Amino acid sequence: MRRTIIAGNWKMYKTIGEAIELANGLKRELFELDTQHIEAVLCPPYTALSEVAEVISNSNIQLGAQDVYWQDEGAFTGEVSPKMLKDCGCNFVIIGHSERRQYFSETNETVNKKVKAALKHGLFPIVCVGETLEEREVGRTFAVLDDHVINGLKDLDKDEFSRVIIAYEPVWAIGTGKTATPQQAQEAHMYIRGVLAKMYGAELAQACRIQYGGSVKPENTKELMSEPDVDGALVGGASLNVTSFATILKTAAQVKK
Ligand code: 13P
């Protein structure tokens, strides 16, 4: 049985004060969340990690970062290492988000280095994969998923892979209000699980958690989470508000219990 995981990607939103307020509100709303079946993760910007960590310490909410560099330390101006993220209280890190691929030259090769570095330091990587609208329209969705999954997870051993979380985020559904239909999400998730089965065997592929991301809202959570291969969500816009993110979590907990 895969444990559902819902993560909020706050992207470049929230000052420290705003982040503390949001985290406090979520802590209050979610204190009864049954974490036996569902995990809740907040991924604030780097600048608010320590403060949010403090707010959610001794709660059922966990902390993640939005990116990481692959070196432990060194002269890499502007970068943040896995060790630093652990030091801030992170357990998770988003890697290879489409915005990083699109605007910051992230490639499968850099994703792969980051995944390995995160795992080495005990972080659970949330590896983002997914096609653009153009790629979908020319029938390249599965080819893109092959490319992102096979090359992003290249040379991981079984133990390393067992700690990886995948987020299927079709680029055309991110921040557009255009959600993938539950059938489209299920089709992609099942495909990804098939690729993972070829790489790591059926048992480990069955155990791997695959989140859906792209315009997840309280109103569409139930139908998306009802799909058998959708194991959670990576939420952008709707994670910036206490009520909407808490509702997404509570709805998912209901569907998946
Ligand atoms: P939205 O939920 O705002 O579409 O963003 C999705 C996303 O990119 C999460 O990583």
Short mmCIF file of C-alpha atoms and ligand atoms in Angstrom, two decimals:
data_model
loop_
_atom_site.label_atom_id
_atom_site.label_comp_id
_atom_site.label_asym_id
_atom_site.label_seq_id
_atom_site.Cartn_x
_atom_site.Cartn_y
_atom_site.Cartn_z
CA MET A 1 0.00 0.00 0.00
CA ARG A 2 1.52 3.32 -1.07
CA ARG A 3 1.28 6.17 1.41
CA THR A 4 -0.30 9.22 -0.20
CA ILE A 5 1.91 12.30 -0.33
CA ILE A 6 0.65 15.83 -0.87
CA ALA A 7 3.28 18.55 -1.20
CA GLY A 8 2.82 22.30 -1.52
CA ASN A 9 5.29 23.98 -3.84
CA TRP A 10 5.19 27.62 -2.81
CA LYS A 11 7.48 28.63 -5.71
CA MET A 12 8.74 32.24 -5.38
CA TYR A 13 5.94 33.34 -3.06
CA LYS A 14 5.83 34.33 0.62
CA THR A 15 8.10 36.53 2.67
CA ILE A 16 9.26 35.08 5.97
CA GLY A 17 6.36 36.65 7.85
CA GLU A 18 3.81 35.42 5.32
CA ALA A 19 5.36 31.94 5.34
CA ILE A 20 5.13 31.71 9.12
CA GLU A 21 1.48 32.76 8.98
CA LEU A 22 0.64 30.15 6.31
CA ALA A 23 2.51 27.37 8.12
CA ASN A 24 0.83 28.24 11.42
CA GLY A 25 -2.58 28.19 9.80
CA LEU A 26 -1.93 24.81 8.22
CA LYS A 27 -0.61 23.38 11.46
CA ARG A 28 -3.86 24.41 13.17
CA GLU A 29 -6.07 23.05 10.37
CA LEU A 30 -4.24 19.77 9.98
CA PHE A 31 -3.54 18.73 13.54
CA GLU A 32 -5.93 15.80 13.21
CA LEU A 33 -4.62 14.59 9.85
CA ASP A 34 -4.03 10.85 9.98
CA THR A 35 -0.42 10.59 8.88
CA GLN A 36 -0.57 6.83 8.84
CA HIS A 37 -2.07 7.08 5.35
CA ILE A 38 -1.02 10.51 4.15
CA GLU A 39 2.04 12.72 4.31
CA ALA A 40 1.86 16.52 4.12
CA VAL A 41 4.93 18.44 2.93
CA LEU A 42 5.53 22.19 2.64
CA CYS A 43 8.17 23.48 0.21
CA PRO A 44 8.67 27.18 0.94
CA PRO A 45 11.38 29.29 -0.70
CA TYR A 46 14.89 28.86 0.76
CA THR A 47 14.62 32.12 2.71
CA ALA A 48 11.74 30.81 4.83
CA LEU A 49 12.88 27.21 5.38
CA SER A 50 14.25 27.63 8.90
CA GLU A 51 11.28 29.61 10.16
CA VAL A 52 8.74 27.21 8.67
CA ALA A 53 10.74 24.30 10.13
CA GLU A 54 10.34 25.85 13.55
CA VAL A 55 6.60 26.36 13.13
CA ILE A 56 5.97 22.77 12.03
CA SER A 57 8.35 21.05 14.43
CA ASN A 58 6.32 18.60 16.54
CA SER A 59 3.51 18.62 13.99
CA ASN A 60 2.37 16.13 11.37
CA ILE A 61 3.70 18.34 8.55
CA GLN A 62 7.11 17.90 6.96
CA LEU A 63 9.51 20.23 5.17
CA GLY A 64 10.93 20.19 1.65
CA ALA A 65 12.96 22.52 -0.57
CA GLN A 66 12.33 23.47 -4.20
CA ASP A 67 15.78 22.70 -5.58
CA VAL A 68 19.29 21.72 -4.51
CA TYR A 69 22.82 21.69 -5.88
CA TRP A 70 24.80 18.46 -6.14
CA GLN A 71 28.02 19.47 -4.39
CA ASP A 72 28.40 19.27 -0.60
CA GLU A 73 30.06 22.68 -0.41
CA GLY A 74 32.38 24.95 -2.37
CA ALA A 75 32.68 28.09 -4.45
CA PHE A 76 29.27 27.86 -6.14
CA THR A 77 27.78 31.29 -5.64
CA GLY A 78 24.04 31.25 -5.18
CA GLU A 79 23.67 27.50 -4.74
CA VAL A 80 22.44 25.51 -1.74
CA SER A 81 23.72 22.03 -0.86
CA PRO A 82 21.81 18.96 0.37
CA LYS A 83 23.69 19.22 3.65
CA MET A 84 22.39 22.77 4.12
CA LEU A 85 18.83 21.62 3.41
CA LYS A 86 19.11 18.87 6.02
CA ASP A 87 20.49 21.45 8.40
CA CYS A 88 17.33 23.57 7.86
CA GLY A 89 15.10 20.60 8.70
CA CYS A 90 14.21 19.41 5.19
CA ASN A 91 13.36 15.78 4.49
CA PHE A 92 12.28 16.31 0.89
CA VAL A 93 13.47 18.23 -2.14
CA ILE A 94 11.77 18.93 -5.46
CA ILE A 95 14.14 18.27 -8.37
CA GLY A 96 13.74 19.01 -12.07
CA HIS A 97 10.59 21.09 -11.88
CA SER A 98 9.53 22.18 -15.37
CA GLU A 99 10.08 25.82 -14.43
CA ARG A 100 13.70 24.99 -13.66
CA ARG A 101 14.00 23.04 -16.91
CA GLN A 102 12.39 25.91 -18.85
CA TYR A 103 13.98 29.00 -17.27
CA PHE A 104 17.16 27.78 -15.58
CA SER A 105 18.64 25.26 -18.01
CA GLU A 106 17.93 22.20 -15.91
CA THR A 107 18.57 19.03 -17.88
CA ASN A 108 18.15 15.32 -17.21
CA GLU A 109 21.89 15.21 -16.47
CA THR A 110 21.70 17.90 -13.77
CA VAL A 111 18.52 16.31 -12.42
CA ASN A 112 20.35 13.00 -12.14
CA LYS A 113 23.28 14.57 -10.25
CA LYS A 114 20.90 16.34 -7.89
CA VAL A 115 18.86 13.19 -7.23
CA LYS A 116 22.01 11.24 -6.33
CA ALA A 117 23.28 14.04 -4.08
CA ALA A 118 19.92 14.37 -2.32
CA LEU A 119 19.75 10.61 -1.68
CA LYS A 120 23.33 10.55 -0.39
CA HIS A 121 22.33 13.05 2.27
CA GLY A 122 19.11 11.34 3.29
CA LEU A 123 16.67 13.61 1.45
CA PHE A 124 13.70 12.15 -0.43
CA PRO A 125 13.80 13.58 -3.96
CA ILE A 126 10.52 14.50 -5.66
CA VAL A 127 11.53 14.17 -9.30
CA CYS A 128 9.34 16.13 -11.72
CA VAL A 129 8.62 14.80 -15.20
CA GLY A 130 6.11 15.79 -17.85
CA GLU A 131 5.47 16.95 -21.38
CA THR A 132 4.71 20.38 -22.85
CA LEU A 133 1.52 21.06 -24.79
CA GLU A 134 3.42 20.92 -28.06
CA GLU A 135 4.92 17.56 -27.18
CA ARG A 136 1.49 16.19 -26.25
CA GLU A 137 -0.05 17.48 -29.45
CA VAL A 138 2.52 15.78 -31.65
CA GLY A 139 2.12 12.52 -29.75
CA ARG A 140 5.44 12.64 -27.89
CA THR A 141 4.10 12.40 -24.33
CA PHE A 142 5.35 8.87 -23.68
CA ALA A 143 8.71 9.57 -25.35
CA VAL A 144 9.22 12.57 -23.06
CA LEU A 145 8.26 10.51 -20.00
CA ASP A 146 10.75 7.81 -21.06
CA ASP A 147 13.45 10.43 -21.45
CA HIS A 148 12.80 12.20 -18.13
CA VAL A 149 12.39 9.01 -16.08
CA ILE A 150 15.18 6.89 -17.61
CA ASN A 151 17.77 9.64 -17.71
CA GLY A 152 16.75 11.46 -14.54
CA LEU A 153 17.05 8.23 -12.52
CA LYS A 154 20.07 6.88 -14.39
CA ASP A 155 22.38 4.56 -12.43
CA LEU A 156 20.41 4.58 -9.20
CA ASP A 157 20.55 1.28 -7.39
CA LYS A 158 17.39 -0.35 -6.05
CA ASP A 159 17.88 0.97 -2.54
CA GLU A 160 18.31 4.52 -3.86
CA PHE A 161 15.32 4.20 -6.17
CA SER A 162 13.11 2.98 -3.31
CA ARG A 163 13.40 6.48 -1.77
CA VAL A 164 12.45 8.38 -4.95
CA ILE A 165 9.07 10.05 -5.43
CA ILE A 166 7.98 10.98 -8.95
CA ALA A 167 5.75 13.96 -9.77
CA TYR A 168 3.99 13.83 -13.12
CA GLU A 169 3.42 17.46 -14.01
CA PRO A 170 2.21 18.07 -17.56
CA VAL A 171 3.60 21.52 -18.34
CA TRP A 172 0.38 22.60 -20.05
CA ALA A 173 -1.53 22.10 -16.79
CA ILE A 174 0.79 24.12 -14.55
CA GLY A 175 -0.62 27.45 -13.44
CA THR A 176 -3.05 27.44 -16.36
CA GLY A 177 -6.19 26.27 -14.59
CA LYS A 178 -6.27 23.46 -17.18
CA THR A 179 -6.07 20.25 -15.16
CA ALA A 180 -5.32 16.92 -16.78
CA THR A 181 -8.45 14.79 -16.69
CA PRO A 182 -8.27 11.95 -14.18
CA GLN A 183 -8.01 9.58 -17.18
CA GLN A 184 -5.07 11.51 -18.66
CA ALA A 185 -3.32 11.51 -15.28
CA GLN A 186 -3.97 7.80 -14.75
CA GLU A 187 -2.72 6.95 -18.24
CA ALA A 188 0.55 8.84 -17.70
CA HIS A 189 1.05 7.46 -14.18
CA MET A 190 0.47 3.91 -15.35
CA TYR A 191 2.90 4.47 -18.19
CA ILE A 192 5.55 5.82 -15.80
CA ARG A 193 5.05 2.83 -13.49
CA GLY A 194 5.61 0.57 -16.47
CA VAL A 195 8.89 2.32 -17.27
CA LEU A 196 9.94 1.98 -13.63
CA ALA A 197 9.04 -1.73 -13.68
CA LYS A 198 11.39 -2.27 -16.60
CA MET A 199 14.15 -0.43 -14.76
CA TYR A 200 13.72 -1.78 -11.22
CA GLY A 201 11.25 -4.67 -11.35
CA ALA A 202 7.52 -4.83 -10.72
CA GLU A 203 7.68 -4.87 -6.94
CA LEU A 204 9.68 -1.66 -6.53
CA ALA A 205 7.69 0.05 -9.29
CA GLN A 206 4.47 -0.82 -7.46
CA ALA A 207 5.84 0.68 -4.28
CA CYS A 208 6.95 3.96 -5.91
CA ARG A 209 4.77 6.98 -5.20
CA ILE A 210 3.75 9.06 -8.20
CA GLN A 211 2.19 12.47 -7.54
CA TYR A 212 0.13 14.44 -10.01
CA GLY A 213 0.77 18.18 -10.38
CA GLY A 214 -0.89 20.88 -12.48
CA SER A 215 -3.82 23.04 -11.36
CA VAL A 216 -4.77 20.75 -8.47
CA LYS A 217 -7.55 22.47 -6.50
CA PRO A 218 -9.98 21.45 -3.77
CA GLU A 219 -12.64 20.95 -6.46
CA ASN A 220 -10.70 18.41 -8.54
CA THR A 221 -8.79 16.60 -5.78
CA LYS A 222 -11.36 13.88 -5.21
CA GLU A 223 -11.56 12.73 -8.82
CA LEU A 224 -7.79 12.87 -9.37
CA MET A 225 -7.02 10.99 -6.15
CA SER A 226 -9.58 8.34 -7.02
CA GLU A 227 -7.34 7.06 -9.81
CA PRO A 228 -5.43 3.95 -8.73
CA ASP A 229 -1.95 5.09 -9.83
CA VAL A 230 -2.24 8.67 -8.54
CA ASP A 231 -0.56 8.62 -5.14
CA GLY A 232 -0.80 12.25 -4.19
CA ALA A 233 -0.30 15.73 -5.55
CA LEU A 234 2.29 18.44 -6.00
CA VAL A 235 0.29 21.62 -5.57
CA GLY A 236 1.34 25.11 -6.65
CA GLY A 237 -1.16 27.98 -6.48
CA ALA A 238 -3.68 26.23 -4.24
CA SER A 239 -0.99 25.52 -1.64
CA LEU A 240 -0.57 29.24 -0.91
CA ASN A 241 -3.79 29.47 1.04
CA VAL A 242 -4.60 27.70 4.31
CA THR A 243 -8.17 26.72 3.46
CA SER A 244 -7.51 25.43 -0.03
CA PHE A 245 -4.40 23.41 0.83
CA ALA A 246 -5.96 21.99 3.99
CA THR A 247 -9.06 21.02 2.01
CA ILE A 248 -6.93 19.27 -0.61
CA LEU A 249 -5.19 17.29 2.14
CA LYS A 250 -8.38 16.37 3.95
CA THR A 251 -10.09 15.36 0.70
CA ALA A 252 -7.14 13.20 -0.33
CA ALA A 253 -7.08 11.60 3.12
CA GLN A 254 -10.76 10.69 2.73
CA VAL A 255 -10.30 9.19 -0.75
CA LYS A 256 -7.17 7.23 0.11
CA LYS A 257 -8.00 5.85 3.56
P1 13P B 1 -0.20 24.88 -10.06
O1 13P B 1 -0.85 24.01 -9.03
O2 13P B 1 -0.18 26.32 -9.67
O3 13P B 1 -0.70 24.59 -11.42
O4 13P B 1 1.36 24.46 -10.07
C1 13P B 1 1.70 23.13 -10.17
C2 13P B 1 3.14 22.98 -9.91
O5 13P B 1 3.96 23.42 -10.69
C3 13P B 1 3.55 22.33 -8.65
O6 13P B 1 4.91 22.05 -8.66
#
